[in-house]
mmCIF file of C-alpha atoms in Angstrom:
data_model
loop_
_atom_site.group_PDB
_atom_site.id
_atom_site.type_symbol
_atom_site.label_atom_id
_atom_site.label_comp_id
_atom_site.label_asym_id
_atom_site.label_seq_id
_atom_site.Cartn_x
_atom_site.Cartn_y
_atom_site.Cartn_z
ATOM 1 C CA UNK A 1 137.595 118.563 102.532
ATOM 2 C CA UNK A 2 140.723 119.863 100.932
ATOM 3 C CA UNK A 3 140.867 118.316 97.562
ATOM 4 C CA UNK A 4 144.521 118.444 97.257
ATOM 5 C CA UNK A 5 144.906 116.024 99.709
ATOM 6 C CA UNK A 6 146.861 112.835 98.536
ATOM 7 C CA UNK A 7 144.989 109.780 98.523
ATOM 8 C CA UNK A 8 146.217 106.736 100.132
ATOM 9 C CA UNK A 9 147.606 105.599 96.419
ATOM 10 C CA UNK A 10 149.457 108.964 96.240
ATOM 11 C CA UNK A 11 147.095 110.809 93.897
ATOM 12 C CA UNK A 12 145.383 113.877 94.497
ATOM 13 C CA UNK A 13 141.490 114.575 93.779
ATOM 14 C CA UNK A 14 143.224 117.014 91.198
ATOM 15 C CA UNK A 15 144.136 114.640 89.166
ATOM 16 C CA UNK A 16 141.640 112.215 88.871
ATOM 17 C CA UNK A 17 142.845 108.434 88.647
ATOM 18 C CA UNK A 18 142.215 105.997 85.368
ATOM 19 C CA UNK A 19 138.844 104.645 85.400
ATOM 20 C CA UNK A 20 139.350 100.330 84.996
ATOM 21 C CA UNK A 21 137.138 98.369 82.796
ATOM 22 C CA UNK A 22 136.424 94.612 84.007
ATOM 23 C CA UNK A 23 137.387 92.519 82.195
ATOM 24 C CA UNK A 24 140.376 93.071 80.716
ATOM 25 C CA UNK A 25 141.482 96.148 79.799
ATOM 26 C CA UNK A 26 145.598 97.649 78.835
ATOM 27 C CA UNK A 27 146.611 99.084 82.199
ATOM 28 C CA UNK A 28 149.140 100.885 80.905
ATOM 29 C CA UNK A 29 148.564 104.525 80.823
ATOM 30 C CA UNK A 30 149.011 107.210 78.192
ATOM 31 C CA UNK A 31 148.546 110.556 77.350
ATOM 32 C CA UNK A 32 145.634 112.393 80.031
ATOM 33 C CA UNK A 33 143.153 114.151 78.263
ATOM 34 C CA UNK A 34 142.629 117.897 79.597
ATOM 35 C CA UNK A 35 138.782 117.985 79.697
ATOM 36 C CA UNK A 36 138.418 114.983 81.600
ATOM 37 C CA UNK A 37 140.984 112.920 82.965
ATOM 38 C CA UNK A 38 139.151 110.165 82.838
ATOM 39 C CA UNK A 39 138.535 110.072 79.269
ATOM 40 C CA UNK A 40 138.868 107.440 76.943
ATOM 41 C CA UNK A 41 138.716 107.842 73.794
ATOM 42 C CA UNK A 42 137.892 105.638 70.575
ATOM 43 C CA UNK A 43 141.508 106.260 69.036
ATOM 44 C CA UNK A 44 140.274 109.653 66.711
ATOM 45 C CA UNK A 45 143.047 110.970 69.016
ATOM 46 C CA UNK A 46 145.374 110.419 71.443
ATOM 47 C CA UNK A 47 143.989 107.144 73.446
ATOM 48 C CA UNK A 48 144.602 106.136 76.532
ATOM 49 C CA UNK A 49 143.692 102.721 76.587
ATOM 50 C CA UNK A 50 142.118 100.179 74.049
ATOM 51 C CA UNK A 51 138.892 98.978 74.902
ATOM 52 C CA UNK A 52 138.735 94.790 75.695
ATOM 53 C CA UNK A 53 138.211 92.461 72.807
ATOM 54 C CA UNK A 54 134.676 91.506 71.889
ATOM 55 C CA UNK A 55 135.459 87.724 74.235
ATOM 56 C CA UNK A 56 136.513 89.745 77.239
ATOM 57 C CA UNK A 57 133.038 91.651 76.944
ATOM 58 C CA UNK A 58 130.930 88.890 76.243
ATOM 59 C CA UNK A 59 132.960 86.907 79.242
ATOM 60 C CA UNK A 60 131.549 90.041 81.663
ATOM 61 C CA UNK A 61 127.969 88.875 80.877
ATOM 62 C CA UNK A 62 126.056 87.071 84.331
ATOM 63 C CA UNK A 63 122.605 86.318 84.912
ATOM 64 C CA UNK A 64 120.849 88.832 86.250
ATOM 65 C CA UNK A 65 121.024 89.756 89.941
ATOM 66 C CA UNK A 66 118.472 88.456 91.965
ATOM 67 C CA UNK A 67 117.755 91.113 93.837
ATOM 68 C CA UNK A 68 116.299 93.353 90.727
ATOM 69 C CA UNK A 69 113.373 90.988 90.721
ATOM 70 C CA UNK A 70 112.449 90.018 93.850
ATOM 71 C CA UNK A 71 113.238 93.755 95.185
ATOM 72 C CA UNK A 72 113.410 96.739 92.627
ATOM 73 C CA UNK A 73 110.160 95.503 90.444
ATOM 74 C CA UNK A 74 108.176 95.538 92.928
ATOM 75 C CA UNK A 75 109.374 98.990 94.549
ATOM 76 C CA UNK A 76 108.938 100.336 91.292
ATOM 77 C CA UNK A 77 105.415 98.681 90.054
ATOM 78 C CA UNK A 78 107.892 97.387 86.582
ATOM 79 C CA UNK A 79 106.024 94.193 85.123
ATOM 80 C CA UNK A 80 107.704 91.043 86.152
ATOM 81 C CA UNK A 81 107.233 89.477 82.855
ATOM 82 C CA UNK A 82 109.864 92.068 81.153
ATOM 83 C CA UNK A 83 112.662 90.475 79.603
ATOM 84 C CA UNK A 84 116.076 90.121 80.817
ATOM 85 C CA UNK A 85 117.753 93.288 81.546
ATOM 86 C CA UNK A 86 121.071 94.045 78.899
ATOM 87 C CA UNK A 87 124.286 94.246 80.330
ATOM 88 C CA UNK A 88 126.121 97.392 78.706
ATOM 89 C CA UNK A 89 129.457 97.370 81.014
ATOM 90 C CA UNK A 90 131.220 96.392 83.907
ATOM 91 C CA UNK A 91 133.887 98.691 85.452
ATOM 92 C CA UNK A 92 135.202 99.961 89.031
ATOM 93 C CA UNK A 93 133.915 102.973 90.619
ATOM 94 C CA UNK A 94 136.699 105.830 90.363
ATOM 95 C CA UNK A 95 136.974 108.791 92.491
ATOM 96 C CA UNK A 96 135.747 111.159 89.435
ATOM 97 C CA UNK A 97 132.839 109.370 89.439
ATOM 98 C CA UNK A 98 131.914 111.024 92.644
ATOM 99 C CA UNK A 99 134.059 114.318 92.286
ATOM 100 C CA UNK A 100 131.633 117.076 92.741
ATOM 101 C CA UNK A 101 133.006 119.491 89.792
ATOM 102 C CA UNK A 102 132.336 116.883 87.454
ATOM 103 C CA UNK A 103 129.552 114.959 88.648
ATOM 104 C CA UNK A 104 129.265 112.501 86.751
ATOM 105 C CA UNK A 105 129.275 108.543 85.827
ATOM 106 C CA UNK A 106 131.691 107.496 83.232
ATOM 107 C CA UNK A 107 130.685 104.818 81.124
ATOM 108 C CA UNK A 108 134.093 103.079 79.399
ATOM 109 C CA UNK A 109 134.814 103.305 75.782
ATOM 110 C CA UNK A 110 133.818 99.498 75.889
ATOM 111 C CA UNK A 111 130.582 100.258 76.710
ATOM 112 C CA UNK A 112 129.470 101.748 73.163
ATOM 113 C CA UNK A 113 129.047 98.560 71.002
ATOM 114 C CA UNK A 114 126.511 97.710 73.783
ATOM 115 C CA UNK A 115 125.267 100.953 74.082
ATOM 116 C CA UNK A 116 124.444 101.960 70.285
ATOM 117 C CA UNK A 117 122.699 98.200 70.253
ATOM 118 C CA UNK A 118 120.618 99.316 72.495
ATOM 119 C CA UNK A 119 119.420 102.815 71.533
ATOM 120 C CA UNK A 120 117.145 104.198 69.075
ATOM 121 C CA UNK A 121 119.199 105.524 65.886
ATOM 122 C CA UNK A 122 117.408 109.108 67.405
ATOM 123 C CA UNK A 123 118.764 108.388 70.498
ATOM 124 C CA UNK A 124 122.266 107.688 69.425
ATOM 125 C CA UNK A 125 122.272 111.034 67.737
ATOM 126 C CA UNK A 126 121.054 112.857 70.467
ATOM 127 C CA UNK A 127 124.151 111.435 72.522
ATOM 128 C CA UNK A 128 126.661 111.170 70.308
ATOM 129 C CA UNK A 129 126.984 107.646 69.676
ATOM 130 C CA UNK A 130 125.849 107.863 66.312
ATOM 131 C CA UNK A 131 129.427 107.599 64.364
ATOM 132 C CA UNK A 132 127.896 108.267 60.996
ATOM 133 C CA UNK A 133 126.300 111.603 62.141
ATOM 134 C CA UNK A 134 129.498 112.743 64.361
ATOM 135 C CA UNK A 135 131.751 112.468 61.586
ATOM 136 C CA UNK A 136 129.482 114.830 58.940
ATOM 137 C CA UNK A 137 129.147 116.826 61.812
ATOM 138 C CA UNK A 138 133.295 117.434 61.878
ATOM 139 C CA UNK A 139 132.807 117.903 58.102
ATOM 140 C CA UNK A 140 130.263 120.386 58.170
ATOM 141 C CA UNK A 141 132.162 122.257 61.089
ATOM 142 C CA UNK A 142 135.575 122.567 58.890
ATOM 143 C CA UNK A 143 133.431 123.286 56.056
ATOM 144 C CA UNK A 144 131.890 126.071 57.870
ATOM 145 C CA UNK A 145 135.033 127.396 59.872
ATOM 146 C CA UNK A 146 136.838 127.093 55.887
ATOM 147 C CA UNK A 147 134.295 128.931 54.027
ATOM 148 C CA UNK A 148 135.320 132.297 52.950
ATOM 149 C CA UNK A 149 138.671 132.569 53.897
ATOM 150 C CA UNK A 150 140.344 129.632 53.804
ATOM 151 C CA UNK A 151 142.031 129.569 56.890
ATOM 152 C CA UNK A 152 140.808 126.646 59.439
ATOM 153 C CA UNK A 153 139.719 128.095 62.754
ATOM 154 C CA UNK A 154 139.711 125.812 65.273
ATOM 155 C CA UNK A 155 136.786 123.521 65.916
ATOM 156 C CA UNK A 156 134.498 123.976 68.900
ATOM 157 C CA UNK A 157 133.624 120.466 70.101
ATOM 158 C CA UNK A 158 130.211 118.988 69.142
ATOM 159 C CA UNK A 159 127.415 119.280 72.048
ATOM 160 C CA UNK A 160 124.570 116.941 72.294
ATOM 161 C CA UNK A 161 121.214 117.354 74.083
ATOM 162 C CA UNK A 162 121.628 114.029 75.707
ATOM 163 C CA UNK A 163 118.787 111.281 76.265
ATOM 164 C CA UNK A 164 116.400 111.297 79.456
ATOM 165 C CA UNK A 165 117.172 108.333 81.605
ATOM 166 C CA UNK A 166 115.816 106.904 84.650
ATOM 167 C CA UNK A 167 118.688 105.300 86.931
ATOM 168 C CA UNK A 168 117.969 102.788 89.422
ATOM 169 C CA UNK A 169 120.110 101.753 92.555
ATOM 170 C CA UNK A 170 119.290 99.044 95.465
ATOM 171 C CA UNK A 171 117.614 100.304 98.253
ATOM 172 C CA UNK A 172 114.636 102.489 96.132
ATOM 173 C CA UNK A 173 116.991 105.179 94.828
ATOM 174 C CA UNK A 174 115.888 106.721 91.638
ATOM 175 C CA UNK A 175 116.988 109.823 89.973
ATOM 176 C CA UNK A 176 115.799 111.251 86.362
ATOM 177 C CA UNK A 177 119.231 111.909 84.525
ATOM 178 C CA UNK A 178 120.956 111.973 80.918
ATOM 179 C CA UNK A 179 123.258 109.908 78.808
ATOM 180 C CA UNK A 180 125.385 112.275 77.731
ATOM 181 C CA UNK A 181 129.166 113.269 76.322
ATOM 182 C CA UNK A 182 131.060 115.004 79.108
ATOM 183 C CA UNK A 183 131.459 118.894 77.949
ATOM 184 C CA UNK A 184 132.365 118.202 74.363
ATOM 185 C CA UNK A 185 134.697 115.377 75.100
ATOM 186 C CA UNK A 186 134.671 111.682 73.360
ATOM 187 C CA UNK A 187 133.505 110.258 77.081
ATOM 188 C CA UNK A 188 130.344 108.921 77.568
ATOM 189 C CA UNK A 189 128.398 109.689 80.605
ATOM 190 C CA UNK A 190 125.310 109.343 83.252
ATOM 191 C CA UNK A 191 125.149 113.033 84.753
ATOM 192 C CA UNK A 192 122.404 115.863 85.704
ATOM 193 C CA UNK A 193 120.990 117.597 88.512
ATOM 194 C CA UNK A 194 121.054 115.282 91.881
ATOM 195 C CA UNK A 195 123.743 112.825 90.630
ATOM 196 C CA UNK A 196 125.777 113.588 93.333
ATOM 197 C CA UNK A 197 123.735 113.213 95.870
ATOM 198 C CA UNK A 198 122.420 110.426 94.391
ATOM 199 C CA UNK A 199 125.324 107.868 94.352
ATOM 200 C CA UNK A 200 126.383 109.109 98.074
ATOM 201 C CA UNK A 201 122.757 107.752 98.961
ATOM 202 C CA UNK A 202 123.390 104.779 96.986
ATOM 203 C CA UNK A 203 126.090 103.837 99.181
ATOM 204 C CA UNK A 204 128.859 103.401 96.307
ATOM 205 C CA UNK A 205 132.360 103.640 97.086
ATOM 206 C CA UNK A 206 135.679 104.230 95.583
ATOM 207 C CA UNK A 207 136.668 100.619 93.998
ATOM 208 C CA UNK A 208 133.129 99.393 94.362
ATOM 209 C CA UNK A 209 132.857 96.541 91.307
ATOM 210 C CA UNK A 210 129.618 97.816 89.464
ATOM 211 C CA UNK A 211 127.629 96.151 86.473
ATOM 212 C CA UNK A 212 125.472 98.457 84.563
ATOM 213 C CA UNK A 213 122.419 96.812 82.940
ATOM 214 C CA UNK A 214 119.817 98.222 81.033
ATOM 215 C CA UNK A 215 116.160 97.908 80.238
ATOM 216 C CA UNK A 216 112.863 99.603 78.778
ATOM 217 C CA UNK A 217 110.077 100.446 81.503
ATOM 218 C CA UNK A 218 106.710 100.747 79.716
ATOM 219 C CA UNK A 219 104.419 101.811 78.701
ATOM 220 C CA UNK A 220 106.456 104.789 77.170
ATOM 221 C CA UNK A 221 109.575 102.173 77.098
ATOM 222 C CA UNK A 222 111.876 104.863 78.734
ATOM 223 C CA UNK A 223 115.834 104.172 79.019
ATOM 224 C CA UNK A 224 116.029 103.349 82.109
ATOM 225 C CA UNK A 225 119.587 101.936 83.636
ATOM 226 C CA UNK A 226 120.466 100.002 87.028
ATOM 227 C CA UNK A 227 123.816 100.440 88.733
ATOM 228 C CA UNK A 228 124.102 97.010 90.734
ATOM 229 C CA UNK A 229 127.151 96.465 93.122
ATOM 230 C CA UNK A 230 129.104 93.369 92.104
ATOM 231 C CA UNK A 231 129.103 91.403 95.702
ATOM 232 C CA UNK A 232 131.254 88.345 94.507
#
């Protein structure tokens, strides 16, 4: 496969089209960011696009698909009496999210309120989504890079150790990954060894409508996450 290769919308795999958030959602583009093009950030710096209001979100919300009851449960041996699964976004499937160098998911900026709701405060940390800790963290860095000199260095970006999650598609796919920041960047992702292979099992496509819902699978009450193809 030569990756250079236009696609049929006139971009190349190089440079990796705009993920879309549904609903809503500014379509108008601004400045790329250079780790990952498919960035968004949460307007620290340069943004390139505002997440949905809180309405457009909430308007996202259906029922849960049928399908995760009557099918995944029982694949899986998850309790049936478990409560309803929590939406966290809704978005199209981009070609970076099955671009080999990167391998990885991108969950959209709108995705954190849900996200941080959802997650342990330890958990949050260990993923960045814990704005209280990420900002002493930038303090302690230019504190650190200050000391002694007084000239700023620049700052290395933050890493986190990411959370364990369990991902579940239709059709019995599973794969043990992390929620994650992409190399340092403000994007939140689903990544680790197998991803790839995993969504090309799955079956996704390019401009696939996808929900991402979450749950708790005891007894340990892992974060577990299902990727379910929007068929309406």
């Amino acid at each position: 496969m030569t990756l250079a290769a236009p696609d049929s919308d006139g971009v190349v795999d190089t440079a990796i089209g705009q993920d879309a958030v549904l609903p809503g959602g500014d379509a108008a583009s601004k400045k790329r960011a250079k780790t990952d093009p498919d960035e968004e950030t949460d307007g620290e710096t340069s943004c390139r696009r505002r997440p949905p209001p809180p309405t457009a979100v909430a308007a996202a919300v259906v029922s849960e698909p049928a399908w995760v009851r009557a099918e995944l449960f029982p694949l899986h041996g998850l309790p049936m009496d478990m409560p309803p699964l929590r939406f966290i976004v809704a978005k199209l499937l981009q070609r970076s999210d099955f671009y080999p160098l990167q391998a990885r998911f991108l969950l959209p900026s709108s995705a954190a309120d849900n996200l941080r709701a959802f997650l342990s405060a330890q958990e949050g940390e260990a993923c960045g989504l814990n704005e209280t800790s990420r900002r002493r963290r930038r303090r302690e860095k230019l504190a650190e890079a200050t000391r002694g000199g007084g000239e700023k260095r620049r700052e290395e970006p933050p890493r986190y150790e990411g959370v364990p999650v369990t991902v579940y598609l239709r059709g019995g796919l599973v794969s043990e990954l992390k929620l994650s920041k992409f190399n340092g960047t403000k994007a939140t992702v689903i990544n680790g060894g197998g991803y790839a292979k995993f969504m090309a099992d799955g079956g996704l496509v390019r401009g696939d409508r996808v929900e991402v819902l979450a749950f708790r699978r005891p007894p340990n009450y892992r974060l577990c996450f299902v990727i379910a193809k929007n068929d309406g």
